[in-house]
Short mmCIF file of N, CA and C in Angstrom, two decimals:
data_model
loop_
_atom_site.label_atom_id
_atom_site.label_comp_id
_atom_site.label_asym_id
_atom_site.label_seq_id
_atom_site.Cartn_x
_atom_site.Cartn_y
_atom_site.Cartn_z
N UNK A 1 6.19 0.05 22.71
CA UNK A 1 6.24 0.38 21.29
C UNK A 1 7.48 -0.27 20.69
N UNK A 2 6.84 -0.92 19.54
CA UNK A 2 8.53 -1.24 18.92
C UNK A 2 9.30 -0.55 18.50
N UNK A 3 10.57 -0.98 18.04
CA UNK A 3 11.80 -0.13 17.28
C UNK A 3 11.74 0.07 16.47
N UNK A 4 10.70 -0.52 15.71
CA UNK A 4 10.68 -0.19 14.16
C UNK A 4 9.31 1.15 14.11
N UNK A 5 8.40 1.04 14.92
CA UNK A 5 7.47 1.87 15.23
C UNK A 5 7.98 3.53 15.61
N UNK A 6 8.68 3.26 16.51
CA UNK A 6 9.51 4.52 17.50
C UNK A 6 10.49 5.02 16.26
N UNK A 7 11.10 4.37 15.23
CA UNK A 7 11.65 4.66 14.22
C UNK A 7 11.33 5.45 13.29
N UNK A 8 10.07 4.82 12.73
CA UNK A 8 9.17 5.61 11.86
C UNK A 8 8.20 6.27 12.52
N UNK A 9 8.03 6.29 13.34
CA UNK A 9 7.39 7.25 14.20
C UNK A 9 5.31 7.58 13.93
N UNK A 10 5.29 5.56 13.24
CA UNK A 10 4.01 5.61 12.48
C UNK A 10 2.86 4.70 13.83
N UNK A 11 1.88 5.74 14.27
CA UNK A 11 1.06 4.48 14.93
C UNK A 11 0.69 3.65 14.55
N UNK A 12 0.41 3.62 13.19
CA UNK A 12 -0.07 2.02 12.27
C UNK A 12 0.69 1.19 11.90
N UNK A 13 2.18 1.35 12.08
CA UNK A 13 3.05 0.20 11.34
C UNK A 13 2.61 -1.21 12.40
N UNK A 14 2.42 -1.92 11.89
CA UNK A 14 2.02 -3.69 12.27
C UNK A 14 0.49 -3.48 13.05
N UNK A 15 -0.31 -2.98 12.49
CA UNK A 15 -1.61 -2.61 13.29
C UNK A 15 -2.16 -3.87 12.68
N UNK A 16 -2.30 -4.75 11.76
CA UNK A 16 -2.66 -5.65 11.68
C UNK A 16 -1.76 -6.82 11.90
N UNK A 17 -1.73 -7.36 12.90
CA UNK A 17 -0.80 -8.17 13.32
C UNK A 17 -0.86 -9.70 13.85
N UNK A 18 -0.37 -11.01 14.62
CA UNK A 18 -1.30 -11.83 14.18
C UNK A 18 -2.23 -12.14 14.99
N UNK A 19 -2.31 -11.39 16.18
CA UNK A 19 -3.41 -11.45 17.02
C UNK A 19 -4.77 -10.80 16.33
N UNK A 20 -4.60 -9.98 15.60
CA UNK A 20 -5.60 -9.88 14.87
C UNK A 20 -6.05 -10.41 13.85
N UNK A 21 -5.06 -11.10 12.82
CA UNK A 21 -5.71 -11.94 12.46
C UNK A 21 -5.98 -13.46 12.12
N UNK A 22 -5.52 -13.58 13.62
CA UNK A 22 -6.44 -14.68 14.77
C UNK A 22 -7.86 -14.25 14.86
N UNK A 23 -7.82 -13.15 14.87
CA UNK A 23 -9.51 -12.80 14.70
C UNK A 23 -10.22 -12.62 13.96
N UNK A 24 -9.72 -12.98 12.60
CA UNK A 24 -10.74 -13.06 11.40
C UNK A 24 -11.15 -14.28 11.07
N UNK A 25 -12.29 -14.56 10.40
CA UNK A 25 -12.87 -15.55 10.31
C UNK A 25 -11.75 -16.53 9.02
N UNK A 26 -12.03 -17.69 9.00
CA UNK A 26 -11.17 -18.44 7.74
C UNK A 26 -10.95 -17.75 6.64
N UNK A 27 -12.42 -17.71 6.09
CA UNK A 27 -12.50 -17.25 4.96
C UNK A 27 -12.35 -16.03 4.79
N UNK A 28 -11.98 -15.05 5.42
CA UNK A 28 -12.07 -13.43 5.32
C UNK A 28 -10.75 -13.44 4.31
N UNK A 29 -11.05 -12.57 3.60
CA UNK A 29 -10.14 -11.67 2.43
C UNK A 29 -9.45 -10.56 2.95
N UNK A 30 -8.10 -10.30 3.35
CA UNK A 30 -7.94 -9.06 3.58
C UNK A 30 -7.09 -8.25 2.17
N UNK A 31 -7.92 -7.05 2.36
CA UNK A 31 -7.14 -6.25 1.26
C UNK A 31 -6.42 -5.03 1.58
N UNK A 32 -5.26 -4.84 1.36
CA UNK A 32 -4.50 -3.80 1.88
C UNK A 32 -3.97 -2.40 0.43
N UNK A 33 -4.23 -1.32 0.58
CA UNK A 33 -4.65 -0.32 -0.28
C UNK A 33 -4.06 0.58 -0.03
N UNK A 34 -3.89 0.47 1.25
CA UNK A 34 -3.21 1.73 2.36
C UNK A 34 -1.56 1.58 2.11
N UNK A 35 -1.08 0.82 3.09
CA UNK A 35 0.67 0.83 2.44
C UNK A 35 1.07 -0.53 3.68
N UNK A 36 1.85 -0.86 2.94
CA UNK A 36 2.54 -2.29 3.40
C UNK A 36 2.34 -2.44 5.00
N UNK A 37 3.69 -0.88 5.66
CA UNK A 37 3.86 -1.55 6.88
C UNK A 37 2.41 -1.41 7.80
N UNK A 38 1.39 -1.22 7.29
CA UNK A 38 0.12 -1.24 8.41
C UNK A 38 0.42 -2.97 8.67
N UNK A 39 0.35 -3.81 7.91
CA UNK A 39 0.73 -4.87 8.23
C UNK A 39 1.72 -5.66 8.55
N UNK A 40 1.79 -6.51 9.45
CA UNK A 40 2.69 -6.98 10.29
C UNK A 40 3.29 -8.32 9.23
N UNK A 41 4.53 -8.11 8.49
CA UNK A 41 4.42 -8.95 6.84
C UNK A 41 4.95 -10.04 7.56
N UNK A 42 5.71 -10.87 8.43
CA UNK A 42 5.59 -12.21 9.44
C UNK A 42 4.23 -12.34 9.41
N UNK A 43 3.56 -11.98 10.26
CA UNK A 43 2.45 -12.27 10.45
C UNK A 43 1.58 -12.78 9.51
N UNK A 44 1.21 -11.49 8.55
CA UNK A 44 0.60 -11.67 7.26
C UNK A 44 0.57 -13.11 6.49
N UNK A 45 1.90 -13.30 6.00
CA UNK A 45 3.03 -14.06 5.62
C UNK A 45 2.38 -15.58 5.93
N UNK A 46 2.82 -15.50 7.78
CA UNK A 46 2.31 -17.17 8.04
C UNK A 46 0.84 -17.29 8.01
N UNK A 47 -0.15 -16.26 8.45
CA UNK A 47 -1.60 -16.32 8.34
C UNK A 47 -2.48 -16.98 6.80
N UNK A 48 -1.68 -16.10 5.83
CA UNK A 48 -2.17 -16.60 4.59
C UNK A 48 -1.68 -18.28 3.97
N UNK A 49 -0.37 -17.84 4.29
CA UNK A 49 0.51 -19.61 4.43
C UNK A 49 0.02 -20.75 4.96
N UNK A 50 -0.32 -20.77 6.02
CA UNK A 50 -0.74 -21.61 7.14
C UNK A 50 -3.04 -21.51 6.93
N UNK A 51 -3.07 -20.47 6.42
CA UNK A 51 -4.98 -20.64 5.84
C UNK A 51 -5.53 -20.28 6.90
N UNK A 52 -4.93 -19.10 8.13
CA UNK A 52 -5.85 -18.59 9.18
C UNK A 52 -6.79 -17.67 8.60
N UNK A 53 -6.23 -17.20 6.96
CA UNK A 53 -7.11 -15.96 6.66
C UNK A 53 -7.35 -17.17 5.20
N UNK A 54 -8.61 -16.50 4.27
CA UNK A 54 -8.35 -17.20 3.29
C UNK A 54 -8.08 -16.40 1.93
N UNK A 55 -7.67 -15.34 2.07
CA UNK A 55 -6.53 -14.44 1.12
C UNK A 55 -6.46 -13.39 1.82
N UNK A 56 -5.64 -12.53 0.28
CA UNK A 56 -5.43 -11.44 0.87
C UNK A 56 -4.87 -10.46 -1.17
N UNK A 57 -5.28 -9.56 -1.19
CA UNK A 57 -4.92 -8.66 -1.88
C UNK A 57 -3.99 -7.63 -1.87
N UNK A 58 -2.58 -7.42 -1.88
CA UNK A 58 -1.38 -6.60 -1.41
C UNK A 58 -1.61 -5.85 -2.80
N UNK A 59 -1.89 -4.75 -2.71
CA UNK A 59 -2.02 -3.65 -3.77
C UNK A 59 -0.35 -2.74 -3.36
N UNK A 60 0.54 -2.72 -2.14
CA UNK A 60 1.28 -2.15 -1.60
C UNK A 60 2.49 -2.43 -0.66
N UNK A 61 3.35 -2.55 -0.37
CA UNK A 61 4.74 -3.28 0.16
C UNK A 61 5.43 -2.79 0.54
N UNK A 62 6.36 -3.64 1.15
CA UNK A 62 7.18 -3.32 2.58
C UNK A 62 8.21 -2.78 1.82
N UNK A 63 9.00 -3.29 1.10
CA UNK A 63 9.96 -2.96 0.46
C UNK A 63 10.19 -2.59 -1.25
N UNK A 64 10.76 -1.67 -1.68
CA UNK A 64 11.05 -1.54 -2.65
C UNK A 64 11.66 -0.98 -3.83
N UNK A 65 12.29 -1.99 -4.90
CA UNK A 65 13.39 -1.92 -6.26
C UNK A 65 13.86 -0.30 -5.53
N UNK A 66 15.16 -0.30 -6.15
CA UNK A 66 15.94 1.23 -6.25
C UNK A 66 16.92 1.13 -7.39
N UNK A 67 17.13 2.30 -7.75
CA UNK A 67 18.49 2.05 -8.63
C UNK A 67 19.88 1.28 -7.94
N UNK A 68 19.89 0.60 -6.89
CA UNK A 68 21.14 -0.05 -6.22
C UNK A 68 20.61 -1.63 -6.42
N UNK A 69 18.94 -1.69 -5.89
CA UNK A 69 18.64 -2.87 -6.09
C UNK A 69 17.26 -3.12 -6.66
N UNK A 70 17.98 -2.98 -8.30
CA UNK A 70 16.60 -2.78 -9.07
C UNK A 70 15.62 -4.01 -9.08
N UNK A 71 16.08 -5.04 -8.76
CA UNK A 71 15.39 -6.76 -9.13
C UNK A 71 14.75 -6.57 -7.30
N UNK A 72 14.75 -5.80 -6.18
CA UNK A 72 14.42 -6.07 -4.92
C UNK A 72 12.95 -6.61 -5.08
N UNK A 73 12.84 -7.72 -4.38
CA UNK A 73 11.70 -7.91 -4.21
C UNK A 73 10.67 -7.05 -3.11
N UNK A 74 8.98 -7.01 -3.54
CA UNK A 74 8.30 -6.56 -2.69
C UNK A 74 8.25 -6.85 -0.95
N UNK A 75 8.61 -8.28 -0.70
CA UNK A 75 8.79 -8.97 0.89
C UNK A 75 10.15 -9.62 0.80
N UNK A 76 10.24 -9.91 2.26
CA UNK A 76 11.13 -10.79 2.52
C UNK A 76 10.80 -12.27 2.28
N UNK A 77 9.18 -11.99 2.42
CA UNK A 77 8.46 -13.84 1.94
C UNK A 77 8.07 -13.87 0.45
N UNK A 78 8.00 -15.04 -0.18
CA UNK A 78 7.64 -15.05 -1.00
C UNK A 78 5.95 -15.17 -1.17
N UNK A 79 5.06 -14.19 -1.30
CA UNK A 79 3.85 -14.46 -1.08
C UNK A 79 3.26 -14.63 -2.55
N UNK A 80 4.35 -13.95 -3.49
CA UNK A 80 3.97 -14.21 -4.97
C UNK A 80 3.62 -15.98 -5.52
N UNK A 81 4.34 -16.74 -4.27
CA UNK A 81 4.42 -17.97 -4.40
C UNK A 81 2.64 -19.24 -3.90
N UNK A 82 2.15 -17.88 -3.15
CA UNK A 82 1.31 -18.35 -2.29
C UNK A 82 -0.26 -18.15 -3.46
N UNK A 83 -0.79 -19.49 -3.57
CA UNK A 83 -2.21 -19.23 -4.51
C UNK A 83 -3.29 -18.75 -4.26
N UNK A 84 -3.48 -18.04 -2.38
CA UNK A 84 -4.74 -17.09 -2.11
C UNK A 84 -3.94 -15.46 -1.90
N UNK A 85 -3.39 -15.91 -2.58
CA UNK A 85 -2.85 -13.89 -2.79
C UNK A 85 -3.19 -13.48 -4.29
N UNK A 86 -3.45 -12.02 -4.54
CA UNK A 86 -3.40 -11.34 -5.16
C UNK A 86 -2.40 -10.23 -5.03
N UNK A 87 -1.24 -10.10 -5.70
CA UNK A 87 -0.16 -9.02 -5.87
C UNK A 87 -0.88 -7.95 -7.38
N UNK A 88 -0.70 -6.57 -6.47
CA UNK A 88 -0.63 -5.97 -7.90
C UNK A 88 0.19 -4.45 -7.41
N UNK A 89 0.81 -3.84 -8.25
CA UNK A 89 1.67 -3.19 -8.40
C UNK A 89 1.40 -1.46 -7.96
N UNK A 90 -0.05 -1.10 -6.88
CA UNK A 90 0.06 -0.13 -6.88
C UNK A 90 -0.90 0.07 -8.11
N UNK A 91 -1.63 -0.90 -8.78
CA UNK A 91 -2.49 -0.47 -9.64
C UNK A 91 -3.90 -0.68 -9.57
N UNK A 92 -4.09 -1.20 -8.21
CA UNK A 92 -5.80 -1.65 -8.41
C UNK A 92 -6.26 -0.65 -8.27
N UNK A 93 -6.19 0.57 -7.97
CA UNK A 93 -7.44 1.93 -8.04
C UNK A 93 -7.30 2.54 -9.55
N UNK A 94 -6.37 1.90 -10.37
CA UNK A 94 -6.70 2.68 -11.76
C UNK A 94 -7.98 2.09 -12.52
N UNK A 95 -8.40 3.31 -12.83
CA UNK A 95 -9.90 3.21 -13.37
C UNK A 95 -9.45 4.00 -14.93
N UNK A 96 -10.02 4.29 -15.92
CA UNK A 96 -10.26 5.02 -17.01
C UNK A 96 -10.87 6.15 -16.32
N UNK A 97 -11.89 5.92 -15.46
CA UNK A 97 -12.44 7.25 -14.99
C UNK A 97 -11.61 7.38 -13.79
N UNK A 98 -10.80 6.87 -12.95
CA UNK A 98 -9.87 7.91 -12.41
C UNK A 98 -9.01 8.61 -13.36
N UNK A 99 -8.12 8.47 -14.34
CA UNK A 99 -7.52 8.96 -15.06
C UNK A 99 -8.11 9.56 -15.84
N UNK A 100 -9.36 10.26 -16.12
CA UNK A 100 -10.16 11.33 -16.58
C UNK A 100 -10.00 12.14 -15.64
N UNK A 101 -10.23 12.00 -14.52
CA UNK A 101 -10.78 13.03 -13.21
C UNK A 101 -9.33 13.57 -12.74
N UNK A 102 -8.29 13.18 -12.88
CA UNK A 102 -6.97 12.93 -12.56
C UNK A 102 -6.44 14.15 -13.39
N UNK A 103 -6.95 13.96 -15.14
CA UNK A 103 -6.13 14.86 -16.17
C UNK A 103 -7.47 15.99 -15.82
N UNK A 104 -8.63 15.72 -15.71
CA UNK A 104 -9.79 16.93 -15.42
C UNK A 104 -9.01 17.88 -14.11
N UNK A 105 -8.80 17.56 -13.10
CA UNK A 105 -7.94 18.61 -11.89
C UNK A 105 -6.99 19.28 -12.68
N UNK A 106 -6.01 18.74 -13.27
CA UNK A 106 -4.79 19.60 -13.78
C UNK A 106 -4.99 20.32 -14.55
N UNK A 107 -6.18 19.99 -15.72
CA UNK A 107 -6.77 21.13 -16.37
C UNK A 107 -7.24 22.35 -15.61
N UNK A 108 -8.00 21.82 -14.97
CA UNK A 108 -8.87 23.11 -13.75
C UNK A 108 -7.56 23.73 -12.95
N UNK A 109 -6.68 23.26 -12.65
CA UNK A 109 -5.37 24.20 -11.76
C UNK A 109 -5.10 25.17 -12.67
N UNK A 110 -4.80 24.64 -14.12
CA UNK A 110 -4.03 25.38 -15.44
C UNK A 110 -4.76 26.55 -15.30
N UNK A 111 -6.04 26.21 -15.94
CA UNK A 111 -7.15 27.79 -15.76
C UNK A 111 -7.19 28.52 -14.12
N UNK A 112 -7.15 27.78 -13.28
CA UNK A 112 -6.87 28.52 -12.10
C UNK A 112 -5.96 29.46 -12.45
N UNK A 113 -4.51 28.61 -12.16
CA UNK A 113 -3.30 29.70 -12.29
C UNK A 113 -3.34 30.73 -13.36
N UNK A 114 -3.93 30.16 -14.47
CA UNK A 114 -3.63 31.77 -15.62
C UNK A 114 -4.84 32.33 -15.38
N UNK A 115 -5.77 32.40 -14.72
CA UNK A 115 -7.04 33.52 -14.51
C UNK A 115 -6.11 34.08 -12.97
N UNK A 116 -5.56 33.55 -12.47
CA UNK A 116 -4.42 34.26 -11.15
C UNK A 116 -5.51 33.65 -10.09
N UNK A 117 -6.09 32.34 -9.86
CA UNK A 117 -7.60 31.95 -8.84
C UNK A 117 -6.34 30.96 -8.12
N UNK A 118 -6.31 30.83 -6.43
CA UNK A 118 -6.06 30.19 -5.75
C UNK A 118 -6.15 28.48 -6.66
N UNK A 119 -5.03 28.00 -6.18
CA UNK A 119 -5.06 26.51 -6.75
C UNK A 119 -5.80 25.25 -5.90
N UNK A 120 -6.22 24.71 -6.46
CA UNK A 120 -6.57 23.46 -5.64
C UNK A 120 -5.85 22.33 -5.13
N UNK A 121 -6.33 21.50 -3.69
CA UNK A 121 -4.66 20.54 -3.06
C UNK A 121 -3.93 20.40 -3.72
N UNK A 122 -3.77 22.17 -3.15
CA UNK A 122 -2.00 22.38 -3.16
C UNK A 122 -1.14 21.85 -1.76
N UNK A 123 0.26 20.81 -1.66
CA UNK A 123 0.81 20.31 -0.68
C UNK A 123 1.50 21.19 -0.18
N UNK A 124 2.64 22.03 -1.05
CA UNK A 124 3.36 22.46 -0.49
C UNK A 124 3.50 24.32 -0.68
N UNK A 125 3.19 25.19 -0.03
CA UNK A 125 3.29 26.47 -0.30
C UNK A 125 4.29 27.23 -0.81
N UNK A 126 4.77 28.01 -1.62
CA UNK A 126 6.07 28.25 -1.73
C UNK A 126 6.38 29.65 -0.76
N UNK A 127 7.66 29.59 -0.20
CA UNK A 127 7.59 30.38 1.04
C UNK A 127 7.60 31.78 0.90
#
């Protein structure tokens, strides 16, 4: 297991890595939705660079901006540079109708809580 794995203590960090995708066909698209480190961003990086994959969609990233380093970029590579990528910000699942269904739950909690009815995924219990 790596150090960065044993660190974060995640079985998926670099689960796509470049032995795997050595195993996708040329043209395969990969799209990542889930969160950066599932992918192995070396890997990623030279695969899309070099045309082992023939894109890839990063909806999500390894690294990122803080109030210390607000300009941080998403990688250490520049993949924004690369013309079979698609970068987007954490926004490809916004829909109009997710953001109906989104403000529809918080309505339905509201009436939960003031009729006194158990709330819906709720994360954290208060003790």
């Amino acid at each position: 297991m790596s150090s960065l794995r044993s660190r974060r203590g995640g079985e998926t960090e670099g689960l796509i890595d470049a032995r795997r995708l050595a195993l996708m066909k040329p043209s395969a698209f990969l799209v990542n939705i889930a969160r950066g480190a599932i992918l192995d961003e070396d890997a990623v990086y030279a695969a899309l660079r070099d045309r082992v994959i023939g894109g890839a969609a990063l909806d999500v990233w390894w690294q990122y901006p803080s109030a210390t380093e607000p300009e941080r970029r998403p990688s250490r590579h520049p993949f924004h540079e690369l013309p079979n990528v698609i970068m987007t910000p954490h926004c490809s699942g916004w829909t109009e109708g997710m953001v109906a269904r989104r403000w529809a739950e918080v309505a339905g909690n509201l009436n939960r809580f003031v009729r006194g009815e158990p709330l819906e995924n709720v994360v954290v219990k208060p003790a």
